[in-house]
Amino acid sequence: MAEGPGWAAPGAPPPGGSSPGGPRWGSPLPPDGWGGGQATPSGGAGPGGGPAGPGGGPPSSWHGAPPGPPNPWRWGSAAPKPGIIPLRPLALGEILDGTFATIRANPGATIGVTLAAATVEQIIATAVTISTEDSSTATMALGTLGTVVIGFVVRLFLSGVLSVVVSEATLGSRIGPVDAVRRVLPRLAGLLGLTVLVTLAVLLGTVALLVGAIVVGVYLGLATPAYVLEGGGVRHALRRSVTIVRGSWWRTFGILLLATVVALMLSAVFALATGIVLASAPGVFGDFLDGDLTTTGHIVEGIGNLLATTVSAPIISGAVVLLYIDLRIRREGLDVTLAEAARQRAAAGTPR
């Protein structure tokens, strides 16, 4: 099991010069030269170790085939699938399937961690709501701001943890909740700064125009997995997200929107059930429609919010990470790196 976040190309030095504990995701593979030639390394060897063609290029029988490591999906054969997804460009259904497959294969590190973090958030939020219910407007506003900040921190923590879980599941490995949290904690401060910058950029886009906020949000939507998995800094993650999304904005927007809709629909089920329970006994829970709840009513409402968060957060975060992997496969040949990493793990007998 890797000890630090990030996936760099095989042989790339990890950040800080420490020895890598597993596959890293930082450096993209060289362009594969689709539609054009690319020089091969000196020594006359062509792609895959075969003979080089005239002038040091690939043999003429390749007809412009991309040099570099073999890439199964590009040659029409079945792509390797060491984990939750085949290592090739993904269809929309495969991204959603991979998200749910990650949850099924790693319930402790997905549902378990989400439930634990959301429980802490809801306990604090419910306690603040109850304690400030009869306070002044300023005190209530301060309490609301505090709960929003706590929720903000909890969600960025969960997005980092789930990035690690999905990256391991892609290679066919499982990771426990403790290990997943340990991998993210050293990056949590930077992840907070990254999220603040993304939020500010989106707010600036909102001030300009709602469409601008959406455009900026999508371009920076993959910054979290880039930061957690590639091991670079905050500025690097922002640039990488824009680079990866560029040219695929509409596809990225559509998949993120669909994942959000799916998560909201599942959350709405719990919200509806909670509303029915609260409205069924106004003498016990208070007036739900007017928002005048008793202490018991606030607790029930908090439990409903907790369940909704536990279901929705892994879906959205999982889709973001798989979309990041998909676009890097399409642009940078990441499937070659991941297939090799999976083969090395299998040969070494790494626990799954």
Short mmCIF file of C-alpha atoms in Angstrom, two decimals:
data_model
loop_
_atom_site.label_atom_id
_atom_site.label_comp_id
_atom_site.label_asym_id
_atom_site.label_seq_id
_atom_site.Cartn_x
_atom_site.Cartn_y
_atom_site.Cartn_z
CA MET A 1 0.00 0.00 0.00
CA ALA A 2 1.29 3.42 -0.89
CA GLU A 3 2.21 5.63 1.98
CA GLY A 4 1.63 8.98 0.33
CA PRO A 5 -0.79 10.54 -2.07
CA GLY A 6 -0.17 10.92 -5.75
CA TRP A 7 0.33 8.98 -8.97
CA ALA A 8 3.40 9.89 -11.02
CA ALA A 9 4.71 8.13 -14.07
CA PRO A 10 6.98 5.16 -13.30
CA GLY A 11 10.44 6.46 -12.54
CA ALA A 12 9.32 9.99 -11.73
CA PRO A 13 10.74 11.23 -8.43
CA PRO A 14 8.12 11.74 -5.72
CA PRO A 15 7.67 15.17 -4.15
CA GLY A 16 10.26 15.89 -1.52
CA GLY A 17 12.62 13.21 -2.79
CA SER A 18 11.20 10.45 -0.58
CA SER A 19 11.07 6.95 -1.98
CA PRO A 20 7.71 6.12 -3.49
CA GLY A 21 5.57 3.63 -1.63
CA GLY A 22 3.36 2.85 -4.59
CA PRO A 23 2.12 4.23 -7.91
CA ARG A 24 2.12 7.98 -8.20
CA TRP A 25 0.19 10.17 -10.59
CA GLY A 26 2.20 13.34 -11.09
CA SER A 27 4.05 13.38 -14.41
CA PRO A 28 2.04 12.71 -17.57
CA LEU A 29 3.45 10.36 -20.16
CA PRO A 30 4.98 11.96 -23.27
CA PRO A 31 2.53 12.71 -26.09
CA ASP A 32 1.88 9.50 -27.97
CA GLY A 33 2.10 11.16 -31.37
CA TRP A 34 -1.28 10.18 -32.73
CA GLY A 35 -1.43 11.32 -36.29
CA GLY A 36 2.23 12.25 -36.39
CA GLY A 37 5.68 10.79 -35.92
CA GLN A 38 7.75 10.89 -32.79
CA ALA A 39 11.40 10.14 -32.37
CA THR A 40 12.31 6.91 -30.62
CA PRO A 41 15.09 6.63 -28.05
CA SER A 42 18.59 6.21 -29.37
CA GLY A 43 19.69 2.64 -29.92
CA GLY A 44 17.43 1.76 -32.82
CA ALA A 45 14.65 0.17 -30.81
CA GLY A 46 11.16 0.86 -31.98
CA PRO A 47 7.96 0.88 -29.92
CA GLY A 48 7.57 -2.09 -27.63
CA GLY A 49 11.23 -3.03 -28.10
CA GLY A 50 10.91 -3.89 -31.81
CA PRO A 51 13.19 -2.71 -34.60
CA ALA A 52 13.13 0.93 -35.55
CA GLY A 53 12.11 2.02 -39.00
CA PRO A 54 14.10 4.17 -41.39
CA GLY A 55 15.48 7.30 -39.80
CA GLY A 56 15.00 5.97 -36.28
CA GLY A 57 11.19 6.14 -36.41
CA PRO A 58 8.71 3.29 -36.08
CA PRO A 59 8.54 0.61 -38.79
CA SER A 60 6.51 1.50 -41.82
CA SER A 61 4.03 -1.27 -40.99
CA TRP A 62 2.90 0.79 -38.00
CA HIS A 63 1.37 3.45 -40.28
CA GLY A 64 1.64 6.21 -37.70
CA ALA A 65 0.77 4.06 -34.68
CA PRO A 66 1.71 5.71 -31.41
CA PRO A 67 5.13 4.85 -30.00
CA GLY A 68 5.72 4.22 -26.34
CA PRO A 69 4.44 1.48 -24.04
CA PRO A 70 1.77 -0.88 -25.41
CA ASN A 71 -1.70 0.49 -24.86
CA PRO A 72 -4.32 -2.27 -25.19
CA TRP A 73 -7.43 -0.20 -25.82
CA ARG A 74 -5.74 1.63 -28.69
CA TRP A 75 -5.10 -1.62 -30.51
CA GLY A 76 -8.64 -2.95 -30.31
CA SER A 77 -8.03 -5.67 -27.73
CA ALA A 78 -9.69 -5.86 -24.34
CA ALA A 79 -8.41 -3.25 -21.93
CA PRO A 80 -7.02 -4.51 -18.61
CA LYS A 81 -9.37 -4.10 -15.66
CA PRO A 82 -7.44 -4.62 -12.42
CA GLY A 83 -10.03 -2.79 -10.37
CA ILE A 84 -13.35 -0.99 -10.67
CA ILE A 85 -12.87 0.34 -14.22
CA PRO A 86 -11.23 -0.84 -17.45
CA LEU A 87 -8.03 1.10 -18.13
CA ARG A 88 -9.19 2.95 -21.22
CA PRO A 89 -11.37 6.01 -21.91
CA LEU A 90 -14.58 5.60 -19.94
CA ALA A 91 -18.18 5.93 -21.02
CA LEU A 92 -20.64 7.85 -18.84
CA GLY A 93 -22.18 4.64 -17.52
CA GLU A 94 -18.77 3.26 -16.58
CA ILE A 95 -17.97 6.36 -14.52
CA LEU A 96 -21.22 6.01 -12.56
CA ASP A 97 -20.80 2.22 -12.27
CA GLY A 98 -17.24 2.69 -11.04
CA THR A 99 -18.46 5.13 -8.41
CA PHE A 100 -20.97 2.66 -6.98
CA ALA A 101 -18.48 -0.21 -7.35
CA THR A 102 -16.03 1.73 -5.19
CA ILE A 103 -18.68 2.15 -2.50
CA ARG A 104 -19.55 -1.57 -2.59
CA ALA A 105 -15.91 -2.68 -2.50
CA ASN A 106 -14.80 -0.20 0.18
CA PRO A 107 -17.80 0.45 2.45
CA GLY A 108 -15.62 1.26 5.44
CA ALA A 109 -13.48 3.85 3.67
CA THR A 110 -16.44 5.41 1.81
CA ILE A 111 -19.71 5.09 3.72
CA GLY A 112 -17.94 4.54 7.05
CA VAL A 113 -15.67 7.59 6.87
CA THR A 114 -18.47 9.73 5.43
CA LEU A 115 -20.87 8.63 8.17
CA ALA A 116 -18.33 9.34 10.91
CA ALA A 117 -17.42 12.80 9.57
CA ALA A 118 -21.05 13.72 8.85
CA THR A 119 -22.08 12.57 12.33
CA VAL A 120 -19.60 14.98 13.92
CA GLU A 121 -20.82 17.76 11.64
CA GLN A 122 -24.51 17.12 12.37
CA ILE A 123 -24.01 16.84 16.13
CA ILE A 124 -22.29 20.23 16.16
CA ALA A 125 -24.83 21.78 13.79
CA THR A 126 -27.80 20.46 15.77
CA ALA A 127 -26.32 21.59 19.08
CA VAL A 128 -25.65 25.08 17.69
CA THR A 129 -29.17 25.32 16.25
CA ILE A 130 -30.80 24.29 19.53
CA SER A 131 -28.61 26.53 21.67
CA THR A 132 -29.11 29.65 19.51
CA GLU A 133 -32.79 29.19 18.73
CA ASP A 134 -33.93 31.86 21.19
CA SER A 135 -30.84 34.05 20.91
CA SER A 136 -30.38 37.35 19.13
CA THR A 137 -30.21 37.59 15.37
CA ALA A 138 -26.48 38.25 15.47
CA THR A 139 -25.84 35.17 17.62
CA MET A 140 -27.95 32.99 15.33
CA ALA A 141 -26.10 34.33 12.28
CA LEU A 142 -22.75 33.62 13.92
CA GLY A 143 -23.86 30.10 14.80
CA THR A 144 -25.06 29.50 11.25
CA LEU A 145 -21.73 30.76 9.86
CA GLY A 146 -19.88 28.40 12.18
CA THR A 147 -21.88 25.37 11.05
CA VAL A 148 -21.32 26.33 7.40
CA VAL A 149 -17.55 26.50 7.97
CA ILE A 150 -17.57 23.13 9.73
CA GLY A 151 -19.56 21.59 6.89
CA PHE A 152 -17.13 23.10 4.41
CA VAL A 153 -14.13 21.53 6.16
CA VAL A 154 -15.86 18.15 6.49
CA ARG A 155 -16.66 18.01 2.79
CA LEU A 156 -13.18 18.90 1.62
CA PHE A 157 -11.80 16.27 4.02
CA LEU A 158 -14.19 13.68 2.56
CA SER A 159 -13.30 14.63 -1.01
CA GLY A 160 -9.62 14.05 -0.25
CA VAL A 161 -10.23 10.70 1.46
CA LEU A 162 -12.49 9.48 -1.34
CA SER A 163 -9.90 10.51 -3.94
CA VAL A 164 -7.44 8.12 -2.29
CA VAL A 165 -10.05 5.34 -2.02
CA VAL A 166 -11.05 5.58 -5.69
CA SER A 167 -7.42 5.71 -6.85
CA GLU A 168 -6.69 2.48 -4.97
CA ALA A 169 -9.87 0.83 -6.24
CA THR A 170 -8.84 1.67 -9.81
CA LEU A 171 -5.75 -0.51 -9.30
CA GLY A 172 -7.80 -3.31 -7.74
CA SER A 173 -6.67 -2.59 -4.17
CA ARG A 174 -8.72 -1.92 -1.08
CA ILE A 175 -7.73 0.58 1.56
CA GLY A 176 -9.04 0.77 5.10
CA PRO A 177 -10.58 3.93 6.54
CA VAL A 178 -7.65 4.56 8.89
CA ASP A 179 -5.08 4.26 6.09
CA ALA A 180 -7.17 6.48 3.80
CA VAL A 181 -7.43 9.19 6.45
CA ARG A 182 -3.70 8.91 7.24
CA ARG A 183 -2.86 9.43 3.56
CA VAL A 184 -4.90 12.65 3.37
CA LEU A 185 -4.09 14.33 6.70
CA PRO A 186 -0.66 15.68 5.59
CA ARG A 187 -2.37 17.36 2.63
CA LEU A 188 -5.39 18.69 4.52
CA ALA A 189 -4.09 22.23 5.09
CA GLY A 190 -3.19 22.65 1.43
CA LEU A 191 -6.51 21.09 0.43
CA LEU A 192 -8.27 23.71 2.54
CA GLY A 193 -6.35 26.49 0.78
CA LEU A 194 -7.12 24.94 -2.60
CA THR A 195 -10.82 24.72 -1.85
CA VAL A 196 -10.92 28.32 -0.64
CA LEU A 197 -9.27 29.50 -3.86
CA VAL A 198 -11.67 27.46 -6.00
CA THR A 199 -14.61 28.85 -4.05
CA LEU A 200 -13.37 32.42 -4.42
CA ALA A 201 -12.87 31.89 -8.15
CA VAL A 202 -16.41 30.59 -8.46
CA LEU A 203 -17.75 33.55 -6.44
CA LEU A 204 -15.89 35.95 -8.72
CA GLY A 205 -17.48 34.20 -11.66
CA THR A 206 -20.87 34.57 -9.96
CA VAL A 207 -20.34 38.30 -9.55
CA ALA A 208 -19.56 38.56 -13.25
CA LEU A 209 -22.34 36.26 -14.36
CA LEU A 210 -23.90 32.98 -13.29
CA VAL A 211 -22.64 31.35 -16.46
CA GLY A 212 -19.15 32.53 -15.58
CA ALA A 213 -19.38 30.79 -12.21
CA ILE A 214 -20.38 27.54 -13.88
CA VAL A 215 -17.55 27.80 -16.41
CA VAL A 216 -14.95 28.47 -13.72
CA GLY A 217 -16.37 25.79 -11.45
CA VAL A 218 -16.14 23.11 -14.14
CA TYR A 219 -12.61 24.09 -15.18
CA LEU A 220 -11.47 23.85 -11.55
CA GLY A 221 -13.68 20.90 -10.68
CA LEU A 222 -10.86 18.35 -10.88
CA ALA A 223 -8.41 20.30 -8.71
CA THR A 224 -9.06 18.16 -5.62
CA PRO A 225 -8.01 14.79 -7.12
CA ALA A 226 -5.12 16.53 -8.91
CA TYR A 227 -3.91 17.95 -5.59
CA VAL A 228 -4.38 14.76 -3.55
CA LEU A 229 -3.09 12.27 -6.11
CA GLU A 230 -0.32 14.14 -7.94
CA GLY A 231 1.46 15.45 -4.86
CA GLY A 232 2.09 18.98 -6.16
CA GLY A 233 1.10 22.30 -4.66
CA VAL A 234 -2.13 24.26 -4.79
CA ARG A 235 -1.17 26.31 -7.88
CA HIS A 236 -0.10 23.11 -9.64
CA ALA A 237 -3.48 21.51 -8.90
CA LEU A 238 -5.39 24.51 -10.24
CA ARG A 239 -3.34 24.58 -13.45
CA ARG A 240 -3.66 20.82 -13.88
CA SER A 241 -7.44 20.92 -13.52
CA VAL A 242 -7.73 23.59 -16.22
CA THR A 243 -5.33 21.69 -18.49
CA ILE A 244 -7.15 18.38 -18.09
CA VAL A 245 -10.63 19.85 -18.62
CA ARG A 246 -9.65 22.09 -21.56
CA GLY A 247 -11.25 20.75 -24.73
CA SER A 248 -13.66 18.53 -22.76
CA TRP A 249 -15.61 21.19 -20.88
CA TRP A 250 -19.08 20.17 -22.02
CA ARG A 251 -18.49 16.48 -21.31
CA THR A 252 -17.06 17.31 -17.88
CA PHE A 253 -19.99 19.61 -17.14
CA GLY A 254 -22.56 17.00 -18.21
CA ILE A 255 -21.05 14.18 -16.13
CA LEU A 256 -20.64 16.36 -13.03
CA LEU A 257 -24.20 17.60 -13.43
CA LEU A 258 -25.59 14.08 -13.80
CA ALA A 259 -23.67 12.82 -10.76
CA THR A 260 -24.96 15.77 -8.74
CA VAL A 261 -28.54 15.11 -9.85
CA VAL A 262 -28.25 11.43 -8.90
CA ALA A 263 -26.86 12.36 -5.48
CA LEU A 264 -29.56 15.00 -4.92
CA MET A 265 -32.31 12.55 -5.87
CA LEU A 266 -31.04 10.05 -3.30
CA SER A 267 -30.72 12.83 -0.71
CA ALA A 268 -34.27 13.94 -1.47
CA VAL A 269 -35.55 10.50 -0.46
CA PHE A 270 -34.14 11.00 3.05
CA ALA A 271 -35.31 14.62 3.16
CA LEU A 272 -38.85 13.54 2.24
CA ALA A 273 -38.86 10.74 4.80
CA THR A 274 -37.58 13.14 7.47
CA GLY A 275 -40.26 15.70 6.59
CA ILE A 276 -43.00 13.08 6.83
CA VAL A 277 -41.78 11.98 10.27
CA LEU A 278 -41.54 15.56 11.56
CA ALA A 279 -44.97 16.51 10.22
CA SER A 280 -46.63 13.37 11.63
CA ALA A 281 -46.31 14.40 15.27
CA PRO A 282 -46.29 18.21 15.71
CA GLY A 283 -46.82 17.84 19.42
CA VAL A 284 -43.51 15.98 19.74
CA PHE A 285 -41.39 17.52 16.99
CA GLY A 286 -42.87 21.00 16.71
CA ASP A 287 -44.18 22.83 13.65
CA PHE A 288 -42.11 21.50 10.76
CA LEU A 289 -43.67 23.72 8.09
CA ASP A 290 -42.90 26.91 10.02
CA GLY A 291 -39.46 25.70 11.07
CA ASP A 292 -40.35 25.93 14.76
CA LEU A 293 -39.01 22.56 15.91
CA THR A 294 -38.53 21.20 19.37
CA THR A 295 -35.21 19.80 20.56
CA THR A 296 -36.37 16.32 19.53
CA GLY A 297 -37.41 17.68 16.15
CA HIS A 298 -33.97 19.21 15.56
CA ILE A 299 -32.34 15.89 16.44
CA VAL A 300 -34.55 14.02 13.98
CA GLU A 301 -33.83 16.63 11.31
CA GLY A 302 -30.09 16.25 11.98
CA ILE A 303 -30.32 12.47 11.56
CA GLY A 304 -32.07 12.94 8.23
CA ASN A 305 -29.36 15.35 7.05
CA LEU A 306 -26.69 12.92 8.23
CA LEU A 307 -28.13 10.06 6.18
CA ALA A 308 -28.51 12.28 3.11
CA THR A 309 -24.87 13.39 3.33
CA THR A 310 -23.65 9.83 3.87
CA VAL A 311 -25.34 8.74 0.63
CA SER A 312 -24.60 11.74 -1.58
CA ALA A 313 -20.99 12.66 -0.76
CA PRO A 314 -19.34 9.42 -1.98
CA ILE A 315 -21.29 9.55 -5.26
CA ILE A 316 -20.21 13.07 -6.19
CA SER A 317 -16.60 12.65 -5.05
CA GLY A 318 -16.28 9.26 -6.74
CA ALA A 319 -17.55 10.63 -10.05
CA VAL A 320 -15.07 13.53 -9.86
CA VAL A 321 -12.09 11.21 -9.33
CA LEU A 322 -13.13 8.79 -12.09
CA LEU A 323 -13.68 11.69 -14.47
CA TYR A 324 -10.18 12.92 -13.63
CA ILE A 325 -8.77 9.45 -14.40
CA ASP A 326 -10.78 9.21 -17.62
CA LEU A 327 -9.56 12.56 -18.96
CA ARG A 328 -5.95 11.77 -18.06
CA ILE A 329 -6.27 8.46 -19.91
CA ARG A 330 -7.60 10.29 -22.97
CA ARG A 331 -5.00 13.08 -22.87
CA GLU A 332 -1.89 11.60 -21.27
CA GLY A 333 -2.03 7.83 -21.65
CA LEU A 334 -2.44 7.30 -17.91
CA ASP A 335 -3.86 3.84 -18.59
CA VAL A 336 -0.35 2.65 -19.49
CA THR A 337 1.00 3.86 -16.15
CA LEU A 338 -1.86 2.32 -14.20
CA ALA A 339 -1.73 -1.01 -16.03
CA GLU A 340 1.98 -1.28 -15.29
CA ALA A 341 1.43 -0.34 -11.65
CA ALA A 342 -1.31 -2.96 -11.34
CA ARG A 343 0.96 -5.61 -12.91
CA GLN A 344 3.76 -4.71 -10.48
CA ARG A 345 1.38 -4.99 -7.55
CA ALA A 346 0.09 -8.35 -8.73
CA ALA A 347 3.64 -9.65 -9.24
CA ALA A 348 4.66 -8.44 -5.79
CA GLY A 349 1.58 -9.97 -4.19
CA THR A 350 0.37 -6.65 -2.75
CA PRO A 351 -2.69 -7.30 -0.53
CA ARG A 352 -5.96 -6.39 -2.18
#
